[in-house]
XYZ file of N, CA and C in Angstrom:
699
model
N -9.936 20.257 -1.206
C -8.954 20.485 -1.130
C -8.279 19.633 -2.729
N -8.742 18.465 -2.904
C -8.641 18.210 -4.340
C -8.821 18.639 -5.433
N -10.176 18.851 -5.766
C -9.944 20.119 -6.383
C -9.464 21.637 -6.670
N -8.894 21.944 -5.795
C -7.953 22.925 -5.488
C -6.792 22.548 -5.893
N -6.707 21.581 -5.370
C -4.993 21.099 -6.135
C -4.518 21.201 -7.557
N -5.525 20.445 -8.075
C -5.678 20.522 -9.390
C -5.955 21.613 -10.244
N -5.879 23.100 -9.588
C -6.330 24.331 -10.106
C -5.322 24.978 -9.216
N -4.701 24.869 -8.623
C -3.191 25.167 -8.322
C -2.672 26.460 -9.274
N -2.434 25.886 -10.383
C -1.865 26.997 -10.748
C -2.900 28.088 -11.217
N -4.259 27.699 -11.271
C -4.686 30.002 -11.070
C -4.856 29.904 -10.001
N -4.541 30.431 -9.322
C -3.906 31.080 -7.825
C -4.667 32.143 -7.350
N -4.380 32.870 -9.037
C -4.565 34.359 -9.174
C -5.927 34.163 -9.258
N -6.713 33.440 -9.313
C -8.609 33.617 -9.436
C -8.809 34.025 -8.601
N -10.416 34.710 -8.803
C -11.042 35.259 -7.549
C -11.212 34.275 -7.409
N -12.321 33.499 -7.995
C -12.761 31.911 -7.431
C -12.419 30.852 -6.451
N -11.392 30.470 -7.433
C -10.249 29.872 -6.709
C -9.665 30.481 -4.714
N -9.482 31.839 -5.169
C -9.213 32.576 -3.548
C -10.339 32.265 -2.586
N -11.664 32.596 -3.282
C -12.560 32.833 -2.904
C -13.082 31.074 -2.427
N -12.902 30.354 -2.998
C -12.771 28.704 -2.698
C -12.189 28.448 -1.855
N -11.170 29.023 -1.519
C -9.770 28.112 -0.610
C -10.628 29.107 0.933
N -10.846 30.713 1.253
C -11.342 31.019 1.837
C -12.342 29.860 2.591
N -13.557 29.539 1.992
C -14.591 29.242 1.943
C -14.396 27.362 2.430
N -13.353 26.559 1.955
C -12.758 25.821 2.437
C -12.093 25.590 4.166
N -10.921 27.006 4.394
C -10.179 27.346 5.121
C -11.084 27.303 6.177
N -12.193 27.946 6.245
C -13.442 28.040 7.258
C -13.775 27.357 7.867
N -14.459 26.336 6.831
C -15.028 24.758 7.020
C -14.350 24.353 7.950
N -12.887 23.745 7.328
C -11.918 22.996 8.445
C -11.642 24.105 10.104
N -12.006 25.255 10.301
C -11.947 26.058 11.297
C -13.061 25.935 11.982
N -14.136 25.656 11.191
C -15.125 25.693 12.457
C -15.728 24.163 12.502
N -14.922 22.825 12.118
C -14.921 22.169 11.975
C -13.868 21.377 13.877
N -13.311 22.203 13.734
C -11.814 21.822 14.233
C -13.080 23.154 15.695
N -12.847 23.736 15.233
C -13.653 24.772 16.835
C -14.562 23.824 17.072
N -16.063 23.422 16.449
C -16.780 22.707 17.607
C -16.249 21.544 18.155
N -15.352 20.651 17.189
C -14.725 19.530 18.153
C -13.809 20.155 19.642
N -13.832 20.374 19.286
C -12.788 21.705 20.438
C -13.946 21.969 21.924
N -14.961 22.447 21.342
C -15.831 22.960 22.308
C -16.483 21.723 22.596
N -16.670 19.996 22.152
C -17.162 19.379 22.606
C -16.822 18.522 23.416
N -15.157 18.443 22.837
C -14.207 17.511 23.093
C -13.053 18.075 24.489
N -13.220 19.446 23.761
C -12.223 19.885 25.189
C -10.714 20.307 24.586
N -9.606 21.074 24.251
C -8.140 20.990 24.346
C -7.752 19.413 24.041
N -7.794 19.379 25.798
C -6.780 18.046 25.984
C -7.668 16.740 24.517
N -8.605 16.670 25.072
C -8.663 15.342 24.461
C -8.951 15.685 23.136
N -8.831 16.552 22.342
C -8.974 16.886 21.416
C -7.344 16.668 20.715
N -6.931 17.364 21.025
C -5.597 17.766 20.755
C -3.960 16.227 21.491
N -5.590 15.134 21.910
C -5.005 13.879 22.011
C -4.748 12.765 20.906
N -4.988 12.593 19.708
C -4.809 12.144 18.920
C -3.910 12.828 18.042
N -3.391 11.644 17.146
C -2.210 12.657 15.343
C -3.464 13.084 14.859
N -4.312 12.754 14.635
C -5.316 12.768 13.474
C -5.529 14.633 13.751
N -5.973 14.511 15.174
C -6.617 16.128 15.227
C -5.641 17.448 14.913
N -4.091 16.824 15.791
C -3.445 17.804 15.495
C -3.098 18.070 14.206
N -2.960 17.064 13.457
C -2.182 17.279 11.637
C -3.340 18.113 11.681
N -5.147 17.874 11.895
C -5.234 19.102 10.837
C -5.673 20.292 11.463
N -5.400 20.191 12.832
C -5.068 21.529 13.009
C -3.978 22.651 12.734
N -2.825 21.270 13.122
C -2.013 22.270 11.873
C -1.789 22.859 10.660
N -3.231 21.580 9.932
C -2.885 22.575 8.635
C -3.984 23.832 8.636
N -5.035 24.029 9.265
C -6.450 24.874 9.605
C -5.380 25.963 9.420
N -4.194 25.818 10.717
C -3.329 27.038 11.570
C -2.162 27.657 10.547
N -1.946 26.592 9.412
C -0.565 27.033 8.432
C -2.265 27.746 7.051
N -3.003 26.728 6.852
C -3.719 27.706 5.936
C -4.763 28.787 6.045
N -4.430 29.331 7.479
C -4.754 30.457 7.838
C -4.000 31.799 7.265
N -2.956 31.346 7.886
C -1.836 32.470 7.775
C -1.134 32.302 6.272
N -1.651 31.403 4.863
C -1.462 31.641 3.839
C -2.450 32.398 3.256
N -3.695 32.516 3.788
C -4.981 33.212 3.176
C -4.789 34.568 3.280
N -3.794 35.378 4.558
C -3.190 36.367 3.977
C -2.209 37.128 3.583
N -0.986 35.690 3.170
C -0.155 35.480 2.223
C -0.259 36.331 0.563
N 0.060 36.818 -0.343
C -0.202 36.961 -1.651
C -0.618 35.776 -2.132
N -1.086 36.013 -3.874
C -2.109 34.914 -4.155
C -1.121 33.545 -4.318
N 0.343 34.353 -4.887
C 0.940 33.186 -5.085
C 1.852 31.949 -4.130
N 1.223 32.286 -2.977
C 1.872 30.991 -1.981
C 0.876 30.305 -2.267
N -0.227 30.335 -2.090
C -1.523 30.213 -2.052
C -1.126 27.849 -2.727
N -0.400 28.043 -3.051
C -0.170 27.101 -4.093
C 0.492 25.545 -3.341
N 0.862 26.325 -2.563
C 2.538 25.449 -0.970
C 1.281 24.823 -0.402
N 0.764 24.854 0.130
C -0.206 24.783 1.520
C -1.556 23.969 0.593
N -2.231 24.034 -0.547
C -3.050 23.223 -0.705
C -3.367 21.981 -1.061
N -1.736 21.295 -1.506
C -1.391 20.380 -1.557
C -1.192 19.706 0.061
N -1.292 20.534 1.228
C -0.955 20.051 2.716
C -2.257 18.811 2.156
N -3.285 19.930 1.871
C -4.787 19.925 2.234
C -5.237 17.873 1.658
N -4.807 18.216 0.680
C -5.043 16.344 -0.009
C -4.379 15.582 1.417
N -3.535 15.539 1.927
C -2.840 15.190 3.110
C -4.149 14.455 4.405
N -5.707 15.407 4.782
C -6.458 15.051 5.086
C -7.614 13.629 4.548
N -7.156 13.378 3.148
C -8.382 12.345 3.010
C -7.306 11.624 3.827
N -6.589 11.031 4.290
C -5.876 10.063 4.753
C -6.677 9.939 5.830
N -8.028 11.163 6.454
C -8.445 10.617 7.202
C -9.718 9.572 6.965
N -9.944 9.650 6.213
C -10.866 8.000 5.667
C -10.803 7.151 5.683
N -9.081 6.703 6.000
C -8.967 5.868 6.794
C -9.872 5.113 7.347
N -10.440 6.054 8.974
C -11.167 5.469 9.811
C -12.345 4.894 9.660
N -12.778 4.921 8.155
C -13.837 4.302 7.963
C -13.711 2.675 7.932
N -12.564 2.522 7.312
C -12.058 1.010 8.425
C -12.627 0.419 8.728
N -13.251 1.093 10.144
C -13.082 0.824 11.402
C -15.031 -0.157 11.336
N -15.732 0.732 10.084
C -16.635 0.570 10.078
C -17.356 -1.228 9.267
N -15.760 -1.717 8.510
C -15.771 -3.062 8.089
C -15.703 -3.646 9.492
N -16.779 -5.416 9.087
C -17.051 -6.193 10.016
C -15.157 -7.023 10.191
N -15.236 -6.721 11.570
C -13.862 -8.087 12.200
C -12.478 -7.335 11.584
N -12.711 -5.905 11.331
C -11.558 -5.098 11.580
C -10.214 -5.827 11.821
N -10.570 -5.683 13.339
C -9.337 -5.789 14.015
C -8.869 -7.808 14.101
N -8.997 -8.137 13.471
C -9.169 -10.060 12.543
C -8.195 -9.382 11.755
N -8.825 -8.878 10.757
C -8.604 -8.327 9.442
C -6.605 -7.786 9.885
N -6.986 -6.994 9.953
C -5.399 -5.725 10.772
C -4.514 -6.753 11.697
N -4.916 -7.749 11.939
C -4.047 -8.475 12.852
C -3.164 -9.877 11.811
N -3.860 -10.779 11.362
C -4.435 -11.440 10.347
C -3.214 -10.745 9.118
N -3.304 -9.320 8.703
C -2.249 -9.320 8.036
C -0.934 -8.670 8.454
N -1.281 -8.345 9.669
C 0.299 -8.205 10.577
C 1.044 -9.491 10.634
N 0.159 -10.434 11.067
C 0.927 -11.506 11.088
C 1.652 -12.059 9.761
N 0.770 -12.061 8.937
C 1.529 -12.353 7.108
C 2.092 -11.985 6.567
N 2.300 -10.915 7.346
C 3.651 -9.843 6.862
C 5.029 -10.329 7.077
N 4.722 -10.531 8.735
C 5.838 -11.136 9.225
C 6.315 -12.461 9.088
N 5.527 -13.152 8.404
C 5.637 -14.679 8.157
C 6.313 -15.482 7.094
N 6.287 -14.215 5.988
C 6.474 -13.525 5.086
C 7.628 -12.330 4.412
N 8.538 -12.120 6.023
C 9.423 -11.342 5.805
C 10.486 -12.275 4.853
N 10.799 -13.689 5.129
C 11.680 -14.414 4.501
C 11.806 -14.380 3.424
N 10.339 -14.397 2.811
C 10.648 -15.087 0.861
C 10.358 -13.511 0.204
N 10.157 -12.231 1.017
C 9.889 -10.722 0.681
C 11.666 -10.832 0.174
N 12.566 -10.454 1.340
C 13.640 -10.294 1.656
C 14.714 -11.399 0.300
N 14.014 -12.191 -0.171
C 14.215 -13.165 -1.039
C 14.342 -12.410 -1.816
N 12.322 -11.998 -2.950
C 12.595 -11.242 -3.493
C 12.943 -10.108 -3.753
N 13.024 -9.583 -3.064
C 14.132 -8.262 -3.094
C 15.454 -8.320 -3.546
N 16.180 -9.088 -3.208
C 17.008 -9.687 -3.626
C 17.536 -10.062 -4.607
N 16.111 -11.476 -5.165
C 16.243 -11.621 -6.842
C 16.250 -10.114 -8.266
N 15.067 -9.411 -7.332
C 14.560 -8.019 -8.089
C 16.109 -7.364 -8.425
N 16.987 -7.012 -7.091
C 17.817 -6.197 -7.346
C 18.891 -7.039 -8.814
N 19.181 -8.149 -8.102
C 20.317 -9.053 -8.796
C 19.903 -8.904 -10.132
N 19.151 -9.566 -11.254
C 18.502 -9.754 -12.204
C 18.780 -8.421 -12.774
N 17.838 -7.496 -11.755
C 18.079 -5.815 -12.420
C 19.200 -5.535 -12.993
N 20.004 -6.044 -12.257
C 21.518 -4.929 -12.027
C 22.279 -6.093 -13.235
N 21.560 -7.424 -13.832
C 22.529 -7.886 -14.947
C 21.423 -7.712 -15.717
N 20.176 -7.933 -15.551
C 19.737 -7.098 -17.490
C 20.311 -6.068 -17.367
N 20.834 -5.024 -16.685
C 21.291 -3.667 -17.181
C 22.452 -3.836 -17.768
N 23.690 -4.748 -17.105
C 24.847 -4.720 -17.529
C 24.397 -5.741 -19.221
N 23.961 -6.752 -19.060
C 23.902 -7.701 -19.857
C 23.608 -7.216 -21.065
N 22.171 -5.995 -21.207
C 21.496 -5.769 -22.062
C 21.033 -4.161 -22.465
N 21.951 -3.644 -21.507
C 21.399 -1.712 -21.515
C 21.603 -1.113 -22.982
N 22.495 -2.240 -23.850
C 23.135 -1.082 -25.486
C 22.087 -2.403 -26.437
N 21.176 -3.134 -25.789
C 20.683 -3.934 -26.600
C 19.648 -3.475 -26.657
N 18.800 -3.461 -25.388
C 17.094 -3.022 -25.672
C 17.509 -2.219 -24.034
N 17.608 -0.786 -24.762
C 17.455 -0.030 -23.895
C 16.345 0.493 -23.733
N 15.102 0.558 -24.283
C 14.120 1.050 -23.792
C 13.366 -0.174 -22.042
N 14.150 -1.304 -22.810
C 14.048 -1.985 -21.535
C 15.124 -2.073 -20.080
N 16.289 -1.847 -20.364
C 16.970 -2.483 -19.319
C 18.528 -1.326 -19.695
N 17.916 0.438 -19.752
C 18.636 1.386 -20.670
C 19.474 1.732 -18.555
N 18.398 2.061 -18.145
C 19.492 1.959 -16.706
C 18.812 1.416 -15.640
N 19.954 1.322 -14.809
C 19.091 0.765 -13.076
C 17.411 0.255 -12.991
N 17.488 1.748 -12.683
C 15.587 1.477 -13.035
C 14.641 1.753 -13.458
N 15.070 1.502 -14.313
C 14.066 1.104 -15.686
C 14.006 -0.522 -16.071
N 15.486 -1.335 -15.597
C 15.436 -2.445 -15.863
C 14.952 -3.423 -14.626
N 14.663 -2.497 -13.240
C 13.942 -3.289 -12.230
C 12.253 -3.392 -12.561
N 12.302 -1.877 -13.343
C 10.763 -1.894 -13.498
C 10.693 -3.000 -14.707
N 11.485 -3.168 -15.258
C 11.169 -4.279 -16.058
C 10.835 -6.371 -15.659
N 11.996 -6.232 -14.418
C 12.303 -6.704 -14.077
C 10.633 -7.246 -13.315
N 10.049 -6.644 -12.156
C 9.677 -6.456 -11.509
C 7.778 -7.042 -12.271
N 7.833 -6.205 -13.593
C 6.738 -6.845 -14.799
C 7.224 -8.341 -14.894
N 8.432 -8.619 -15.368
C 8.199 -10.071 -15.597
C 7.641 -11.277 -14.161
N 8.051 -11.065 -12.591
C 7.700 -11.120 -11.528
C 6.255 -11.117 -11.800
N 5.785 -10.065 -11.703
C 4.659 -10.043 -11.971
C 3.940 -11.026 -13.204
N 4.455 -11.419 -14.045
C 3.967 -11.994 -15.121
C 2.918 -10.863 -15.712
N 3.477 -9.247 -15.892
C 2.782 -8.422 -16.712
C 3.568 -8.294 -18.273
N 2.536 -8.617 -18.762
C 3.247 -8.611 -20.704
C 4.557 -8.798 -20.442
N 5.216 -10.274 -19.709
C 6.776 -10.103 -19.598
C 7.003 -10.861 -21.685
N 5.831 -11.171 -22.360
C 6.541 -11.321 -23.746
C 7.118 -9.721 -24.524
N 6.910 -9.126 -23.759
C 7.145 -8.087 -25.293
C 8.766 -7.523 -24.989
N 9.921 -8.535 -23.649
C 10.625 -8.194 -23.967
C 11.368 -9.237 -25.076
N 11.622 -10.414 -24.871
C 11.812 -11.009 -26.555
C 10.857 -10.883 -27.764
N 9.964 -10.110 -27.588
C 9.407 -9.263 -29.218
C 10.037 -8.309 -29.429
N 11.199 -7.420 -28.926
C 11.712 -6.597 -28.278
C 13.524 -6.808 -28.895
N 13.398 -7.659 -28.868
C 14.616 -8.691 -29.255
C 15.088 -9.473 -30.591
N 13.656 -9.847 -30.689
C 13.306 -10.308 -31.620
C 13.357 -9.914 -32.636
N 13.273 -8.245 -32.771
C 12.952 -6.887 -33.808
C 14.386 -6.862 -34.055
N 15.352 -7.253 -33.393
C 16.710 -6.722 -33.495
C 17.430 -7.780 -34.470
N 17.061 -8.761 -35.123
C 17.167 -9.957 -36.005
C 18.971 -9.831 -35.877
N 18.859 -10.616 -34.458
C 19.930 -11.478 -34.224
C 19.804 -12.288 -33.429
N 20.189 -13.731 -33.756
C 19.706 -14.832 -33.033
C 20.363 -15.319 -32.035
N 21.088 -14.858 -31.908
C 21.995 -15.279 -30.191
C 21.413 -14.030 -29.676
N 21.571 -13.036 -29.784
C 20.877 -12.519 -28.870
C 19.167 -12.429 -28.053
N 18.707 -13.331 -28.987
C 17.354 -13.085 -29.237
C 16.854 -14.270 -28.214
N 17.886 -15.756 -28.275
C 18.393 -16.766 -28.036
C 18.518 -16.369 -26.182
N 19.398 -15.104 -26.349
C 19.514 -15.216 -24.560
C 18.981 -14.518 -23.353
N 18.196 -13.413 -24.286
C 17.129 -12.631 -23.457
C 15.968 -13.518 -23.643
N 15.524 -14.438 -24.723
C 14.310 -15.198 -23.996
C 15.158 -16.393 -22.561
N 16.376 -16.548 -22.649
C 16.971 -17.008 -21.723
C 16.756 -16.985 -20.513
N 17.328 -15.319 -20.161
C 16.995 -14.685 -19.627
C 15.251 -14.238 -18.689
N 14.630 -14.437 -19.378
C 13.431 -13.438 -19.006
C 12.557 -15.104 -18.617
N 12.962 -16.326 -18.968
C 12.188 -17.504 -18.452
C 13.049 -17.840 -17.268
N 13.972 -17.466 -16.835
C 14.861 -17.866 -15.516
C 14.162 -16.533 -14.791
N 13.955 -15.638 -14.937
C 13.493 -14.945 -13.824
C 12.046 -14.783 -13.666
N 11.272 -15.466 -14.916
C 9.712 -15.745 -15.046
C 9.427 -17.270 -13.769
N 10.686 -18.000 -13.935
C 10.088 -19.258 -13.277
C 11.206 -19.642 -11.542
N 12.073 -18.271 -11.603
C 12.504 -17.934 -10.248
C 12.008 -17.095 -9.636
N 11.475 -15.999 -10.468
C 10.728 -14.299 -9.589
C 9.314 -14.906 -9.435
N 9.175 -15.543 -10.376
C 7.510 -15.288 -10.200
C 6.536 -17.027 -10.439
N 7.106 -17.527 -11.122
C 6.172 -18.928 -10.217
C 7.354 -19.123 -8.845
N 8.111 -19.219 -8.326
C 8.629 -20.558 -7.283
C 8.317 -19.029 -6.458
N 9.856 -17.721 -5.864
C 9.170 -17.039 -5.673
C 7.846 -16.133 -5.051
N 7.591 -15.653 -6.044
C 5.645 -15.072 -5.463
C 5.010 -15.938 -5.078
N 4.959 -17.071 -5.959
C 3.832 -18.214 -5.566
C 4.191 -18.751 -4.012
N 5.276 -19.003 -3.921
C 6.119 -19.294 -2.025
C 4.748 -18.322 -1.066
N 5.657 -16.866 -1.549
C 5.359 -15.639 -0.513
C 3.557 -15.245 -0.479
N 2.801 -15.456 -1.066
C 1.532 -15.860 -1.361
C 0.628 -17.559 -0.515
N 1.473 -18.056 -1.216
C 0.912 -19.548 0.058
C 1.767 -18.813 1.406
N 1.870 -18.311 1.785
C 2.158 -18.450 3.086
C 1.410 -16.797 3.875
N 1.207 -15.917 2.595
C 0.688 -14.771 3.055
C -0.582 -15.985 3.022
N -1.171 -16.306 2.004
C -2.302 -17.087 2.671
C -3.225 -17.581 4.255
N -1.696 -18.298 3.884
C -2.121 -19.714 5.117
C -1.698 -18.605 6.121
N -1.424 -17.653 6.620
C -1.551 -17.132 7.533
C -2.393 -16.109 8.203
N -2.801 -15.161 6.854
C -4.129 -14.937 6.822
C -5.218 -15.352 7.563
N -5.730 -16.972 7.340
C -6.661 -18.143 7.447
C -6.327 -18.672 8.688
N -4.753 -18.386 9.161
C -4.393 -19.257 10.837
C -5.413 -18.977 11.731
N -6.063 -17.832 12.008
C -6.843 -17.455 12.971
C -8.003 -18.458 12.856
N -8.427 -18.681 11.772
C -9.242 -20.189 11.425
C -9.013 -20.994 11.660
N -8.099 -21.271 11.434
C -7.838 -23.100 11.839
C -7.456 -23.618 13.486
N -6.857 -22.510 14.041
C -6.598 -21.728 15.772
C -7.889 -22.148 15.944
N -8.839 -21.556 15.508
C -10.293 -21.698 16.200
C -11.191 -22.858 16.041
N -10.872 -23.949 14.577
C -11.172 -25.142 14.160
C -10.679 -26.023 15.588
N -8.787 -26.202 15.445
C -8.423 -26.706 16.191
C -8.831 -26.644 17.647
N -9.059 -25.520 18.471
C -9.860 -25.172 19.953
C -11.238 -25.918 19.825
N -11.889 -25.820 18.889
C -13.261 -26.739 18.922
C -12.936 -27.986 18.607
N -12.488 -28.965 17.878
C -11.871 -30.414 18.103
C -11.528 -30.416 19.470
N -10.421 -29.957 19.563
C -10.038 -30.152 21.162
C -11.332 -30.131 22.293
N -11.948 -29.529 21.961
C -13.331 -29.420 22.936
C -13.781 -30.473 22.429
N -14.411 -31.115 21.590
C -14.766 -31.919 21.066
C -14.321 -33.348 21.879
N -13.159 -33.208 21.739
C -12.780 -34.799 22.175
C -12.912 -34.902 23.532
N -12.670 -33.696 24.264
C -12.391 -33.418 25.997
C -14.257 -34.169 26.132
N -15.072 -33.128 25.570
C -16.634 -33.872 25.521
C -17.140 -35.618 25.428
N -15.543 -35.272 24.378
C -16.125 -37.243 23.844
C -15.769 -37.983 25.019
N -14.185 -37.912 25.381
C -13.642 -38.579 26.502
C -14.472 -38.491 27.567
N -15.179 -37.667 28.288
C -16.081 -37.356 29.268
C -17.018 -38.601 28.994
N -17.796 -38.208 28.417
C -19.204 -38.926 27.747
C -18.453 -40.362 28.464
N -17.520 -40.264 27.855
C -16.644 -41.927 27.510
C -16.885 -43.085 29.032
N -15.959 -41.704 30.111
C -15.824 -42.015 31.081
C -17.374 -42.549 32.089
N -18.113 -41.268 31.585
C -19.566 -41.920 32.159
C -20.488 -42.814 32.029
N -20.198 -43.558 30.481
C -20.517 -44.682 29.796
C -19.933 -45.452 30.732
N -18.607 -45.576 30.953
C -17.951 -47.223 31.952
C -18.299 -46.690 33.261
N -18.770 -46.162 33.751
C -18.870 -45.927 34.955
C -20.770 -46.364 35.320
N -21.040 -46.053 34.178
C -22.319 -46.392 34.302
C -22.163 -48.004 34.059
N -21.487 -48.500 33.132
C -21.262 -50.409 32.934
C -20.868 -50.806 34.246
């Protein structure tokens, strides 16, 4: 499906048309044998199978349409790659990792909101102040947001001051440097580091909980041993 998507512009080619028939035939046989093995009710009980079957049906319809219509359905088949996510189930402790990830996202909610607010605020501020000065970085709000996000992640943040330096305007150069350093400290160092710390702490909290349970069990066992020793005396 991915190969066909790259060559969708050559949909009039006989080879591409033949490959399209081959791929649809393979998907059709796959669905057929799954339904035969599981029954239609069991097969249609999962979203992934429903999605696959709908793609097969749509693809089959497009096979009998003019070649120009093939390109639009080719891209739908790419979404079948999503089924590769099932491989994650083969990883050890998958449920533990997923639960930790969900818990970490919930715990980081406030910091993530803070980061989003900072991103929008500094993006609009940079666009307002420097859109006419450094348009390649702050020419429009979206470009400004991309620049601020890059500064947050400390990714090539020095390029913005360097661009301001080439203007040969000392005051503007100092203003841009002050702005970039402020964004870097508040967003990149403080907020992003805080979000990372909370995220990692929540991901590891399950391990801490198990350790605390083991310590509690050891304490209870020690107390029982002490009671037995006192009774023997």
